[in-house]
Tab-separated table of C-alpha atoms in Angstrom:
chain	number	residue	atom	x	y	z
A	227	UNK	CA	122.711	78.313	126.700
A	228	UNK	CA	120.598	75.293	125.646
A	229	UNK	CA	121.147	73.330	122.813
A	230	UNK	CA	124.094	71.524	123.468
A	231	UNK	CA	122.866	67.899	124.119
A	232	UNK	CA	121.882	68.189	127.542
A	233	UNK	CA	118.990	66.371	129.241
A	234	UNK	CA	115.962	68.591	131.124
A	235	UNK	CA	116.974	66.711	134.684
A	236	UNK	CA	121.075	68.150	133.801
A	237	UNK	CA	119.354	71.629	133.441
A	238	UNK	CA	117.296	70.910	136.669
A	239	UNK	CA	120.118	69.894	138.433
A	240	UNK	CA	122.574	72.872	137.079
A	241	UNK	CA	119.607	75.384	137.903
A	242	UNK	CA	119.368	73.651	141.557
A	243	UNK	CA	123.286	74.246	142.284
A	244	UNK	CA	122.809	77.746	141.167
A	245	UNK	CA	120.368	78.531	143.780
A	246	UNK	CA	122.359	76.603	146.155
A	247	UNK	CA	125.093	78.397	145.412
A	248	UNK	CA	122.734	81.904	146.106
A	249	UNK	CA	122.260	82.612	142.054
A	250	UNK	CA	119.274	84.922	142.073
A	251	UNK	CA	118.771	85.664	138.692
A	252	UNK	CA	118.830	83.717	135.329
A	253	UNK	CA	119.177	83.662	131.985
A	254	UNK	CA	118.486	80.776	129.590
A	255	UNK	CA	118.481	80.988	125.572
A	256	UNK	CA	119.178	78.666	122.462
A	257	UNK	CA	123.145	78.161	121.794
A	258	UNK	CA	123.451	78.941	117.929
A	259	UNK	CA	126.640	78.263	116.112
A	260	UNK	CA	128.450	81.335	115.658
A	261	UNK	CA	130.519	79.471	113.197
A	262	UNK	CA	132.203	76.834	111.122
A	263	UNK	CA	134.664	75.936	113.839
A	264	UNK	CA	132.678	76.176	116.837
A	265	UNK	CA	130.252	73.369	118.194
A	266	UNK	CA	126.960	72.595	115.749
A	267	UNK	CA	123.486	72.858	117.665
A	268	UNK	CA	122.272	69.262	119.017
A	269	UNK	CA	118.652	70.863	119.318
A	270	UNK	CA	116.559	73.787	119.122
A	271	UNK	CA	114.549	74.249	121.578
A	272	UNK	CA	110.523	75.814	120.985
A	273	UNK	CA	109.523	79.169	122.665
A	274	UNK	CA	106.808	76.013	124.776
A	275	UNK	CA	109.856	74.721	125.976
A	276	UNK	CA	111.341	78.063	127.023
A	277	UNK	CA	108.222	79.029	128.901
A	278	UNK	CA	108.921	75.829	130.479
A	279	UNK	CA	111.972	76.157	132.122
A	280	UNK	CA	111.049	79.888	133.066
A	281	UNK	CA	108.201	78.461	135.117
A	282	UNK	CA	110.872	75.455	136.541
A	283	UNK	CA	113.482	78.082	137.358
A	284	UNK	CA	111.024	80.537	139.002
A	285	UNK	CA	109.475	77.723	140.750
A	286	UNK	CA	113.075	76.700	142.199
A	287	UNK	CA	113.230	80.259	144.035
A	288	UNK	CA	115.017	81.914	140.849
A	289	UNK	CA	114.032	85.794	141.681
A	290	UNK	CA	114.146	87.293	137.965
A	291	UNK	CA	114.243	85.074	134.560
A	292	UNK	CA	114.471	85.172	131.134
A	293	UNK	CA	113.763	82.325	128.946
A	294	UNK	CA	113.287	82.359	125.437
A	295	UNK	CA	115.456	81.194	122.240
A	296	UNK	CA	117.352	84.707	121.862
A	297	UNK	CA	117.972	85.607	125.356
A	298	UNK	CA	121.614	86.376	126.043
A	299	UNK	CA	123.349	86.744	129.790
A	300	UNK	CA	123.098	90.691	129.387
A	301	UNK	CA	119.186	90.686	128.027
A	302	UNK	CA	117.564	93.198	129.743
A	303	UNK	CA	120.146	92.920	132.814
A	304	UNK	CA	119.168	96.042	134.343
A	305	UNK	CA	115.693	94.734	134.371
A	306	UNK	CA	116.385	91.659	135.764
A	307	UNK	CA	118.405	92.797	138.402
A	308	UNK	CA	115.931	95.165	139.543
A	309	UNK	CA	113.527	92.281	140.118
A	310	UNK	CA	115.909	90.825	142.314
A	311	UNK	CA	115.907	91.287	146.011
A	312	UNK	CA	119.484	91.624	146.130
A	313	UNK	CA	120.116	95.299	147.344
A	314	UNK	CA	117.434	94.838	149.577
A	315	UNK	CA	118.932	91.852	151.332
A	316	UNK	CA	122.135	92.145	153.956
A	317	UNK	CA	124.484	89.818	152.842
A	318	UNK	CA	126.736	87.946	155.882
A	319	UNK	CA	130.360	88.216	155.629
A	320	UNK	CA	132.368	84.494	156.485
A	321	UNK	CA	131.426	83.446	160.166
């Protein structure tokens, strides 16, 4: 969730550690205030801005992404994992 105050190089650098950290897919959408005792919204962010960070992410290696100001972490999930690569790649147990 965007929104919050944070800068484009603190999304750059959270999106890096998440492919670092093997994070295939992602999901990134505006934070709105679900209510009066819950965080306000620092910014919204424009559907330009969105497409933006869609291209950043996929650039970074990011094998399926969805970008846009009402994208949740379960929008179109079944979609987006079938982008991935992730059955399709053996994964190495610890040493």
């Amino acid at each position: 969730m965007v929104g919050l105050g944070e800068t484009r190089e603190e999304l750059l650098d959270a999106m890096r550690d998440l492919r670092s950290a093997g994070c295939d897919m992602l999901t990134i959408g505006q934070y709105l205030k679900p209510g009066d005792h819950h965080l306000d919204v620092v910014r919204y962010y424009t559907p330009q801005e969105f497409d933006e960070l869609g291209e950043q992410a996929r650039a970074l290696g990011f094998g399926a992404v969805a970008s846009g100001p009402f994208v949740r972490s379960s929008y179109f999930a079944e979609t987006l994992f079938a982008e991935t690569d992730f059955l399709r790649t053996p994964v190495s147990g610890p040493g």
